[in-house]
Short mmCIF file of N, CA and C in Angstrom, two decimals:
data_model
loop_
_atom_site.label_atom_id
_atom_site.label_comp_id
_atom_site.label_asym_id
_atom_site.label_seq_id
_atom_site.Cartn_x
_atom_site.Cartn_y
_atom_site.Cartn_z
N UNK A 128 -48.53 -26.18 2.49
CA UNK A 128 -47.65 -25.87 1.38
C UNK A 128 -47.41 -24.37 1.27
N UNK A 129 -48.24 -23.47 1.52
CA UNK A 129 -48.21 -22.46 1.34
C UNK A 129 -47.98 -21.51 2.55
N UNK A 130 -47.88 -22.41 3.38
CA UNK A 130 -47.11 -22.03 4.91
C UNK A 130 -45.35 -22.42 4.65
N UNK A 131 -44.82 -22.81 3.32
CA UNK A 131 -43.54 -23.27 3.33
C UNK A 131 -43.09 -22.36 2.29
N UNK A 132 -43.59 -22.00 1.67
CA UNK A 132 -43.13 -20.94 0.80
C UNK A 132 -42.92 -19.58 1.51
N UNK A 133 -43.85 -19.33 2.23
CA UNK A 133 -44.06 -17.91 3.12
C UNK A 133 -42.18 -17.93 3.95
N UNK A 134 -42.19 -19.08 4.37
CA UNK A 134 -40.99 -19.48 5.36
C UNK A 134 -39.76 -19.30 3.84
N UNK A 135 -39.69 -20.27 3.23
CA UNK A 135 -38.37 -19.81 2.53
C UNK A 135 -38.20 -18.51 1.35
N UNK A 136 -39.30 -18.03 1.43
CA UNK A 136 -39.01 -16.66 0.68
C UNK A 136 -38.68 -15.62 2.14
N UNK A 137 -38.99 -15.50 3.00
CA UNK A 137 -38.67 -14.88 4.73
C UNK A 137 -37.14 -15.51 4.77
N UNK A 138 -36.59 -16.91 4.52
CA UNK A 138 -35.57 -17.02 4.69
C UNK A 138 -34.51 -16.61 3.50
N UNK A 139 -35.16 -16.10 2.27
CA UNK A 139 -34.18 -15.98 1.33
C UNK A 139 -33.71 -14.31 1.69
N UNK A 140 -35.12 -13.76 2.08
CA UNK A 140 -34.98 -12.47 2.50
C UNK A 140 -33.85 -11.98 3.19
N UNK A 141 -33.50 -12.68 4.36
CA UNK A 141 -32.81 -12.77 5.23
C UNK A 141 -31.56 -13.51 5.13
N UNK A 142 -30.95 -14.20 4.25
CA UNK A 142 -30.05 -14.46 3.80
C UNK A 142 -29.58 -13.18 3.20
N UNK A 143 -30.33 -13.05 2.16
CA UNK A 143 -29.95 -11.63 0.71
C UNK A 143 -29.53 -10.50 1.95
N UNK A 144 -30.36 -10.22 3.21
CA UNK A 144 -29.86 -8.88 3.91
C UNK A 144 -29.07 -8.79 4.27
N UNK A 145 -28.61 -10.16 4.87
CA UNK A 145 -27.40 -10.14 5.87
C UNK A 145 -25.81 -10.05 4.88
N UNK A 146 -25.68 -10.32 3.92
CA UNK A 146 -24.76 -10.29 3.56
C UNK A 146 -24.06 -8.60 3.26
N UNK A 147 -24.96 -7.68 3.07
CA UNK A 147 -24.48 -6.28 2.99
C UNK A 147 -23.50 -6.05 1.82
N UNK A 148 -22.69 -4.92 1.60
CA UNK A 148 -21.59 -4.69 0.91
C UNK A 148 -20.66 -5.46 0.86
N UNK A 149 -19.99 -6.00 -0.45
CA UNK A 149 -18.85 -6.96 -0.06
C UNK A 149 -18.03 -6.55 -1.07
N UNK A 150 -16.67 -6.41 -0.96
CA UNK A 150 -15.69 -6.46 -2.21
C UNK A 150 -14.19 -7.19 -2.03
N UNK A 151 -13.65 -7.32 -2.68
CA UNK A 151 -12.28 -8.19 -2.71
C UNK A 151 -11.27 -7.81 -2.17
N UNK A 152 -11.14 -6.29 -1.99
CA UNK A 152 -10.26 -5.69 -1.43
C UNK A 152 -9.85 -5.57 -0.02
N UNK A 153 -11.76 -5.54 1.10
CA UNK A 153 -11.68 -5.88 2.12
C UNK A 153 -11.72 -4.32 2.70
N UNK A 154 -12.27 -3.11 1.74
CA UNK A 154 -11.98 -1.79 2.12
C UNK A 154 -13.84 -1.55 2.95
N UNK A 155 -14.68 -2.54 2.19
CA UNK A 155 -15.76 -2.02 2.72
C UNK A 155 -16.20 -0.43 2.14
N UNK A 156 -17.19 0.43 2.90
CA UNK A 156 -17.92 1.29 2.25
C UNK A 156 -16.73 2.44 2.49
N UNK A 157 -15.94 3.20 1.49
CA UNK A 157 -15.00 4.62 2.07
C UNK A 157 -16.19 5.92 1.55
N UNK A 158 -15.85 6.41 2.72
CA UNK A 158 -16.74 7.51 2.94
C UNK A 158 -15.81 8.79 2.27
N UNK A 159 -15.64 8.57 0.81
CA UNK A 159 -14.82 9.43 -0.10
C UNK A 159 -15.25 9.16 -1.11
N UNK A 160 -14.95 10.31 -2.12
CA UNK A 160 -14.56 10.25 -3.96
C UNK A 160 -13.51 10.72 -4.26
N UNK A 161 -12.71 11.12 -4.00
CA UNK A 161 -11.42 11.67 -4.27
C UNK A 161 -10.23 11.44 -3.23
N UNK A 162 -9.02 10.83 -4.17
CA UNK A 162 -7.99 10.92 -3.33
C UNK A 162 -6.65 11.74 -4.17
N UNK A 163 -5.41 11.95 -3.43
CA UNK A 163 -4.32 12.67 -3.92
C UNK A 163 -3.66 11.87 -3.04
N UNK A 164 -2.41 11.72 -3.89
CA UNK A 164 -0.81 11.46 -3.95
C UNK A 164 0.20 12.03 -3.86
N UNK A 165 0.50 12.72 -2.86
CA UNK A 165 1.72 14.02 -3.22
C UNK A 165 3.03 13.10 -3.59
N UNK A 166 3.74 13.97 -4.15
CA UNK A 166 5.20 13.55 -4.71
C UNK A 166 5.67 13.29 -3.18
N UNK A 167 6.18 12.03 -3.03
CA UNK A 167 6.90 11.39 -2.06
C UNK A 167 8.87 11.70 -2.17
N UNK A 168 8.90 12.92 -1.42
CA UNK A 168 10.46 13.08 -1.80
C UNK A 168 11.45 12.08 -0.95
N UNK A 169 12.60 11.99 -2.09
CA UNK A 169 13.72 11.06 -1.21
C UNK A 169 14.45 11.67 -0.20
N UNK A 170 14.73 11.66 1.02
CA UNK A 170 15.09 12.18 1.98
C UNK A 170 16.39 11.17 2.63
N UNK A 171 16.45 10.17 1.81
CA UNK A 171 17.39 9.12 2.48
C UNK A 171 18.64 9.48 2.39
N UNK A 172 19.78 8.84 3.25
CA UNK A 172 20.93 9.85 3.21
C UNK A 172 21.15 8.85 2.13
N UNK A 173 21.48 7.47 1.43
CA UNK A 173 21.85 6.77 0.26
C UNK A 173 20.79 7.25 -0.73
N UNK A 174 21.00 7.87 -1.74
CA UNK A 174 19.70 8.14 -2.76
C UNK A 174 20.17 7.19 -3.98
N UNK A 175 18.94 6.63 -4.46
CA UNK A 175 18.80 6.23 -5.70
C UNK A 175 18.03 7.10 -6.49
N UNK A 176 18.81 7.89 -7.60
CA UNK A 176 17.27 8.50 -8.25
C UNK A 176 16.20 7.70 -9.30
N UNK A 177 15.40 8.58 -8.74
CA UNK A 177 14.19 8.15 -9.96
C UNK A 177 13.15 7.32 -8.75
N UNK A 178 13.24 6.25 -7.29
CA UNK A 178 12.63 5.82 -6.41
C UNK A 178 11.85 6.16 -6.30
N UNK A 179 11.34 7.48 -6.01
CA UNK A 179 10.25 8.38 -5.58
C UNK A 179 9.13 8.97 -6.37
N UNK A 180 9.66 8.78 -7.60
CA UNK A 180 8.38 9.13 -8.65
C UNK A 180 7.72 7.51 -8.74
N UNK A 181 8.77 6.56 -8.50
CA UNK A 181 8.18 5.46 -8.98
C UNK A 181 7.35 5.15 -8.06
N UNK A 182 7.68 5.24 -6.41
CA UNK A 182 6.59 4.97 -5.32
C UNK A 182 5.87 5.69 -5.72
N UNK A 183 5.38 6.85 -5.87
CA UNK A 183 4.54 7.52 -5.72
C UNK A 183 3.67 7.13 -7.07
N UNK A 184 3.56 7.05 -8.26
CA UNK A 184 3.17 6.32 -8.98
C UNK A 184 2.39 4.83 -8.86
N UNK A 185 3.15 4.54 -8.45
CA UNK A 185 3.09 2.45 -7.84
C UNK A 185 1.83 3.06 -6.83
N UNK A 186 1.55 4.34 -5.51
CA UNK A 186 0.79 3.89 -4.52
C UNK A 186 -0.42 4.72 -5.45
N UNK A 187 -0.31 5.40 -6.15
CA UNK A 187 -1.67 6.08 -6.92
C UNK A 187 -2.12 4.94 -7.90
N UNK A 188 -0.90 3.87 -8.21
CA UNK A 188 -1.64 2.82 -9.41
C UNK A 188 -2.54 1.91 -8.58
N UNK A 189 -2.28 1.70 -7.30
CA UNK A 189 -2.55 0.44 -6.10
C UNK A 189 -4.41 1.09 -5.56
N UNK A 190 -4.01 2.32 -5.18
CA UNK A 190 -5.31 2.46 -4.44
C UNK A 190 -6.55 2.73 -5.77
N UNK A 191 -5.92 3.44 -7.40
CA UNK A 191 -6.96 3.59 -8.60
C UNK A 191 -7.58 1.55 -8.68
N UNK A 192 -6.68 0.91 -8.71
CA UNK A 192 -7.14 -0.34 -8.90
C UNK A 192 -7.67 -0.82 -8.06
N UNK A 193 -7.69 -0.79 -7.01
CA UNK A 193 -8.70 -1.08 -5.32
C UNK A 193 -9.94 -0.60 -4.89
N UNK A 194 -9.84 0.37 -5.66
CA UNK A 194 -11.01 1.53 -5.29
C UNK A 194 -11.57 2.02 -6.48
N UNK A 195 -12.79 2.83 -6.10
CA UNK A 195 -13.45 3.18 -6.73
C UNK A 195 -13.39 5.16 -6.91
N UNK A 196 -12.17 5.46 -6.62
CA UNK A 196 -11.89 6.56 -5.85
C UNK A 196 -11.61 7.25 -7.17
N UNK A 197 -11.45 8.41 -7.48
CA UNK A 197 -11.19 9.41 -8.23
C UNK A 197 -9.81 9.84 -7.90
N UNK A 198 -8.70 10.10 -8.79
CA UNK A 198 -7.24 10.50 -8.71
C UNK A 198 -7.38 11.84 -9.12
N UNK A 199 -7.31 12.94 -8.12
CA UNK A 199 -7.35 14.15 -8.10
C UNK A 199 -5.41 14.79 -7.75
N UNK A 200 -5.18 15.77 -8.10
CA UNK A 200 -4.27 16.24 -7.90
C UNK A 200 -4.27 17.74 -6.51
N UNK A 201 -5.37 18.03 -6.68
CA UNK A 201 -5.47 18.96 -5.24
C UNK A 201 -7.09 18.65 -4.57
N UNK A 202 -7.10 19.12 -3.20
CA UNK A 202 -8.02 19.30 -2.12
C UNK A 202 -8.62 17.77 -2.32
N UNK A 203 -8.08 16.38 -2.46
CA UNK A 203 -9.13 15.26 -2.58
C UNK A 203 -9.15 15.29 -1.29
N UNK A 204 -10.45 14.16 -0.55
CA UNK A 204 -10.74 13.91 0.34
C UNK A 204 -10.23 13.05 0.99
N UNK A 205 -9.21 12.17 0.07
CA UNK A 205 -8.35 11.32 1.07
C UNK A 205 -6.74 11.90 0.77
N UNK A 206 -5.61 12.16 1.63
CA UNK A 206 -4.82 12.50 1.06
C UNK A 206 -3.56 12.16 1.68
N UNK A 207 -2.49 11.07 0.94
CA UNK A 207 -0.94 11.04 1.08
C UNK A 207 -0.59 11.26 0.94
N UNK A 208 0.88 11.88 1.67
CA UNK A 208 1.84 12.44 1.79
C UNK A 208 3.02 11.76 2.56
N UNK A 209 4.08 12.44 2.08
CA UNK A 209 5.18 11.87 2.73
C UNK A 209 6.76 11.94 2.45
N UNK A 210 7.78 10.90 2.65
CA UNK A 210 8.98 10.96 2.32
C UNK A 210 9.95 9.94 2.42
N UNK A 211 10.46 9.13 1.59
CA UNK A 211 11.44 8.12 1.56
C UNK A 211 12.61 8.25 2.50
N UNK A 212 12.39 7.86 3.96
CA UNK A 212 13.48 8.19 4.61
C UNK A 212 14.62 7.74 5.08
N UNK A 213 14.19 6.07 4.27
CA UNK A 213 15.63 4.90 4.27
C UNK A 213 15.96 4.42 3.26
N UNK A 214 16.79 4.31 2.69
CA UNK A 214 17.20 3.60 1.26
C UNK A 214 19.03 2.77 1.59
N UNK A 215 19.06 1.54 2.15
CA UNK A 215 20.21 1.00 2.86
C UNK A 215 20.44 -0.25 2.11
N UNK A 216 21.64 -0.48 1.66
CA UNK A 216 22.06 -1.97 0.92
C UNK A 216 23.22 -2.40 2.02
N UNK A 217 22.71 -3.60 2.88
CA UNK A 217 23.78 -4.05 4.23
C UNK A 217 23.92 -5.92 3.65
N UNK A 218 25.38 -6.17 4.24
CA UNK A 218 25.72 -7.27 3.65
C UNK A 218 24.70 -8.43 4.69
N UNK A 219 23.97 -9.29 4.70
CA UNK A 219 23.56 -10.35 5.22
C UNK A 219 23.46 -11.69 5.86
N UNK A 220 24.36 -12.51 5.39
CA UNK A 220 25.20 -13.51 5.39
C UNK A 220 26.70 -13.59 4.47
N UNK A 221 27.36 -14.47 5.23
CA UNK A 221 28.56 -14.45 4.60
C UNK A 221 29.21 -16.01 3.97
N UNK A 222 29.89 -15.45 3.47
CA UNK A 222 30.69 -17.62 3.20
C UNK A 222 31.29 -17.85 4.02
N UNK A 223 32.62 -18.95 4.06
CA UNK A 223 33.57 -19.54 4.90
C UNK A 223 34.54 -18.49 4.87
N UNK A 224 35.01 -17.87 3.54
CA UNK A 224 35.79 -16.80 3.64
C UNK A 224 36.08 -15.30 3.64
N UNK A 225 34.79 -15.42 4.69
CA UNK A 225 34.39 -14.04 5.22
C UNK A 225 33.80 -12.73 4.41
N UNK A 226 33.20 -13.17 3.40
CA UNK A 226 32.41 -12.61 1.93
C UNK A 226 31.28 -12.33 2.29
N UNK A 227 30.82 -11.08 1.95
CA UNK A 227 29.09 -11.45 1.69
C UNK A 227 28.92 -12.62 0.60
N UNK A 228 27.59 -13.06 1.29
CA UNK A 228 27.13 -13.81 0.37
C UNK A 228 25.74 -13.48 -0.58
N UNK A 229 25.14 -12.70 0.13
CA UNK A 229 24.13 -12.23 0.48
C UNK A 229 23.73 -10.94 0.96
N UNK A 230 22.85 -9.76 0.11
CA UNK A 230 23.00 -8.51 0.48
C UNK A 230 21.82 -7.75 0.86
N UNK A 231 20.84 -7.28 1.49
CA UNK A 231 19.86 -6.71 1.57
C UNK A 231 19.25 -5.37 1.12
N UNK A 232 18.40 -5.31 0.48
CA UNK A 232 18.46 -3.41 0.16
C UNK A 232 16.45 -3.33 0.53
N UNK A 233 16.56 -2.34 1.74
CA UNK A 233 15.78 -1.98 2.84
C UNK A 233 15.20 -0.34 2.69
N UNK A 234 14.27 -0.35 2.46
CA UNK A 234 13.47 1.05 2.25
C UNK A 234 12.23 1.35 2.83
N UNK A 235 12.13 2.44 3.65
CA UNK A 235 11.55 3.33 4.48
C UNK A 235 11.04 4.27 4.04
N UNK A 236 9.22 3.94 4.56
CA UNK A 236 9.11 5.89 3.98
C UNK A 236 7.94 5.76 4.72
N UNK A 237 7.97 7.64 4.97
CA UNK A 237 6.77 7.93 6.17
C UNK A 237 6.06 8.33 5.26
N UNK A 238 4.66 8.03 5.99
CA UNK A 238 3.62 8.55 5.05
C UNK A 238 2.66 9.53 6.13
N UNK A 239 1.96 9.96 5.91
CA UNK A 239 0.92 11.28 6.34
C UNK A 239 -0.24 10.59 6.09
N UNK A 240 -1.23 10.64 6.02
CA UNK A 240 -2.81 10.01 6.01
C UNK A 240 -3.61 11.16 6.41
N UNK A 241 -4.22 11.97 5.59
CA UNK A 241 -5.04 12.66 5.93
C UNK A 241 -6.49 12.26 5.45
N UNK A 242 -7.61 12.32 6.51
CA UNK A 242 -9.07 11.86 5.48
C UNK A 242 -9.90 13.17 6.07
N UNK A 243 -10.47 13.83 5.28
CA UNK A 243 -11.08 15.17 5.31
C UNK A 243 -11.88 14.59 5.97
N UNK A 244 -13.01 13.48 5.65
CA UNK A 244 -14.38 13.88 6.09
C UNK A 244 -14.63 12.57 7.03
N UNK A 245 -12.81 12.27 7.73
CA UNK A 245 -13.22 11.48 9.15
C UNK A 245 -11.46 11.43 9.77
N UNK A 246 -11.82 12.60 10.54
CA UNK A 246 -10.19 12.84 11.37
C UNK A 246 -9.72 11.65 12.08
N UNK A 247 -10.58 11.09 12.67
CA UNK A 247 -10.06 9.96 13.63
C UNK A 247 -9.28 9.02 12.65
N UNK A 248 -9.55 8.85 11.31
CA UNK A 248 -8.58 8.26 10.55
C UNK A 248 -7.45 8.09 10.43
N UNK A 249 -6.89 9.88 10.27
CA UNK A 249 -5.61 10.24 9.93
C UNK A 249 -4.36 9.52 10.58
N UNK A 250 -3.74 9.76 10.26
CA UNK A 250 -2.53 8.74 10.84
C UNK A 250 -0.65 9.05 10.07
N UNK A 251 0.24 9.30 11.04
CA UNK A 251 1.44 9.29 10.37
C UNK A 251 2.44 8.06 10.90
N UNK A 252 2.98 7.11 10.05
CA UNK A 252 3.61 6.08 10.28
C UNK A 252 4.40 5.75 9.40
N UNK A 253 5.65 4.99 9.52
CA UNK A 253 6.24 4.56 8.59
C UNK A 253 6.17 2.96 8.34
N UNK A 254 6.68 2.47 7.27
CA UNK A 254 6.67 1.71 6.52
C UNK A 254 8.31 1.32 5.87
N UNK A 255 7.94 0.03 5.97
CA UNK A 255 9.15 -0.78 5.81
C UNK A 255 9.42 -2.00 5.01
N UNK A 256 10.00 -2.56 4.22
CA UNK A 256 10.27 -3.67 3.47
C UNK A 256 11.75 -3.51 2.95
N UNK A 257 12.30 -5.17 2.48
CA UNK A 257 13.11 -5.49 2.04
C UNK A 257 13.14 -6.55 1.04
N UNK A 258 14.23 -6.67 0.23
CA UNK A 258 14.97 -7.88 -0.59
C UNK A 258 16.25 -8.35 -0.66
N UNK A 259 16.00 -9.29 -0.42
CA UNK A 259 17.87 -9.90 0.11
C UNK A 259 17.74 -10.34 -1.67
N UNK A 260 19.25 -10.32 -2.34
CA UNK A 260 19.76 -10.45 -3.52
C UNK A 260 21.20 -11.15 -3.16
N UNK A 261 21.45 -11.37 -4.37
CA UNK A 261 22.96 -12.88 -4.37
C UNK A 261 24.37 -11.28 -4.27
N UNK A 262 25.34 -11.50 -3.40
CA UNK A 262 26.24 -10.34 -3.26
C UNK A 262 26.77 -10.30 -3.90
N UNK A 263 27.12 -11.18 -5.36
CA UNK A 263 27.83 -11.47 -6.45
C UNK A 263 27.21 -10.42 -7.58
N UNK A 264 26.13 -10.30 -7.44
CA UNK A 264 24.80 -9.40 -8.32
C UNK A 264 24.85 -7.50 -7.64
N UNK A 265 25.55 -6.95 -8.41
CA UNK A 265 25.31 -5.42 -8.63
C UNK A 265 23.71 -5.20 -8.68
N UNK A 266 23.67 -3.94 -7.78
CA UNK A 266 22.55 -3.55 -7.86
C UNK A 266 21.85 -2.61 -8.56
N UNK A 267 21.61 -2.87 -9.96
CA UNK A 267 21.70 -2.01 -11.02
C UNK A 267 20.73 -3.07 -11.91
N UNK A 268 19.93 -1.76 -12.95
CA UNK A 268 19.53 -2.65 -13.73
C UNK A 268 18.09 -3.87 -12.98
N UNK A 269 18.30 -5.04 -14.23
CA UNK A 269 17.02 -6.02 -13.84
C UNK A 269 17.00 -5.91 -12.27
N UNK A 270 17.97 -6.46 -11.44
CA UNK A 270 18.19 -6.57 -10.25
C UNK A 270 17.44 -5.57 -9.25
N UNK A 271 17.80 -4.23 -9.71
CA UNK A 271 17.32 -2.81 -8.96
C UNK A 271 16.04 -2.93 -9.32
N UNK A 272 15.67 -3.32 -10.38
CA UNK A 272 14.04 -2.95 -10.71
C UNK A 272 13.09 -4.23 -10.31
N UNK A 273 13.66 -5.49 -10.10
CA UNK A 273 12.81 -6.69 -9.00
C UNK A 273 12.91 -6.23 -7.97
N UNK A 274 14.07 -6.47 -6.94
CA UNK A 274 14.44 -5.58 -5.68
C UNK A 274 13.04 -4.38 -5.18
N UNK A 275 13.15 -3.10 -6.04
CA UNK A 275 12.01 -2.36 -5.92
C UNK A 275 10.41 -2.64 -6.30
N UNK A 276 10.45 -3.95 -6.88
CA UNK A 276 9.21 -4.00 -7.20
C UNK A 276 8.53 -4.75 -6.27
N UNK A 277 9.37 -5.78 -5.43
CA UNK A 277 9.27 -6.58 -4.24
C UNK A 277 9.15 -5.80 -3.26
N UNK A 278 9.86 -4.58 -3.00
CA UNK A 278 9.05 -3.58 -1.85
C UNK A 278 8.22 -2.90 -2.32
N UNK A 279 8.29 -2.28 -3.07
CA UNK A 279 7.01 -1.38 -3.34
C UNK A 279 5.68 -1.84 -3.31
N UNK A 280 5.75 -3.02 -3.67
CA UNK A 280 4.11 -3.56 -3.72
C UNK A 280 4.14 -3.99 -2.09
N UNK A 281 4.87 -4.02 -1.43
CA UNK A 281 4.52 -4.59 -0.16
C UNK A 281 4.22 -3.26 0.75
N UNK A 282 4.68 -2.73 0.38
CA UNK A 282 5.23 -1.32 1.24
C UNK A 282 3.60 -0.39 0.87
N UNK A 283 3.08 -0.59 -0.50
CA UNK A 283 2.07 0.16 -0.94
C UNK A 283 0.84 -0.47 -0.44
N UNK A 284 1.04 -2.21 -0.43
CA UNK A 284 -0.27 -2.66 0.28
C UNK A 284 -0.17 -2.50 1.63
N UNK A 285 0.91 -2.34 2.15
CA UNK A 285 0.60 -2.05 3.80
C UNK A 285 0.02 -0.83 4.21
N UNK A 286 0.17 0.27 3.13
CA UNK A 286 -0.30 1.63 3.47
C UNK A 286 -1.84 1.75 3.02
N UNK A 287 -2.18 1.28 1.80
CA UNK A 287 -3.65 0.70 1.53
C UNK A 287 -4.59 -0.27 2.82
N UNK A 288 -3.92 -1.09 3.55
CA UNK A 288 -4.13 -1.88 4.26
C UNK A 288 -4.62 -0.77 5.33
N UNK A 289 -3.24 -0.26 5.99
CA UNK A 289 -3.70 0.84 7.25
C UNK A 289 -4.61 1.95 7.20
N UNK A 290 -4.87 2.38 6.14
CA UNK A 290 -5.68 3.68 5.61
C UNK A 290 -6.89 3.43 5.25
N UNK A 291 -7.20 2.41 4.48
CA UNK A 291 -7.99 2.17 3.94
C UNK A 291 -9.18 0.85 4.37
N UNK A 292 -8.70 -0.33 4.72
CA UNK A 292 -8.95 -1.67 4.83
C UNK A 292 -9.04 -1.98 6.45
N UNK A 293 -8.21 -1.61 6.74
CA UNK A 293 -8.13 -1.05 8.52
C UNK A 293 -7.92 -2.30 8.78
N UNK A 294 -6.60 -3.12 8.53
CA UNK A 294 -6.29 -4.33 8.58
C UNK A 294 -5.17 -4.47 9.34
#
């Protein structure tokens, strides 16, 4: 009996070790406390204003809620940068009488990745998403602000994903 206890307290041991760090995000241990967000300027030849405060906002709201990281404004240890370098509304499909039917609006932006205290990290790449909308529907208003909210969150988890999650 007391040769069976020895065994499942050794096996609880060893259960409890193996499991290590775990969190929901899938970022594992970041070897940081501080990150920065630089203002992401619009560079696209179509500008919408106001885009770029909102990304940049949206990717500092994404990684504060993911992480455990500190939102610093200079020298953090993790640091994005970058620039909105596509902003395109192209027709998609059409009807029988040669109409859009269907319109896409497609946004691009490079980002910079700098991690102070592990270079092999760093990384510059761009990023891409879209939303097809009804061509009958101006892009203004409710429309403009689903549209952007459907990329941005995709566009912000892919950059969380590559930087961070290494997914």
């Amino acid at each position: 009996m007391k040769f069976t206890k020895y065994i499942l307290v050794l096996l609880v041991a060893f259960a409890v070790n193996g499991c290590g760090v775990y969190n929901f995000t899938g970022t594992g241990k970041i070897n940081a406390k501080t990150f920065q967000v630089n203002y992401f300027q619009n560079n696209a030849d179509l500008v919408e204003p106001g885009i770029e405060r909102t990304f940049t906002l949206r990717l500092q709201d994404l990684i504060q809620n993911q992480t455990n990281l500190n939102l610093t404004n200079s020298n953090g240890d993790l640091v994005y940068e970058g620039e909105i370098t596509r902003y395109s509304v192209t027709p998609m499909t059409a009807t029988a009488d040669i109409r859009a039917a269907q319109n896409r609006l497609s946004i691009t932006v490079n980002v910079r990745f700098t991690n102070k205290n592990k270079e092999e990290d760093n990384f510059e790449k761009s990023f891409s998403f879209f939303d097809d909308f009804p061509a009958d529907t101006q892009l203004t208003g409710a429309q403009l602000t689903s549209s952007l909210e459907v990329i941005f969150e995709r566009i912000t988890q892919d950059i969380f994903n590559e930087s961070l999650a290494k997914w």
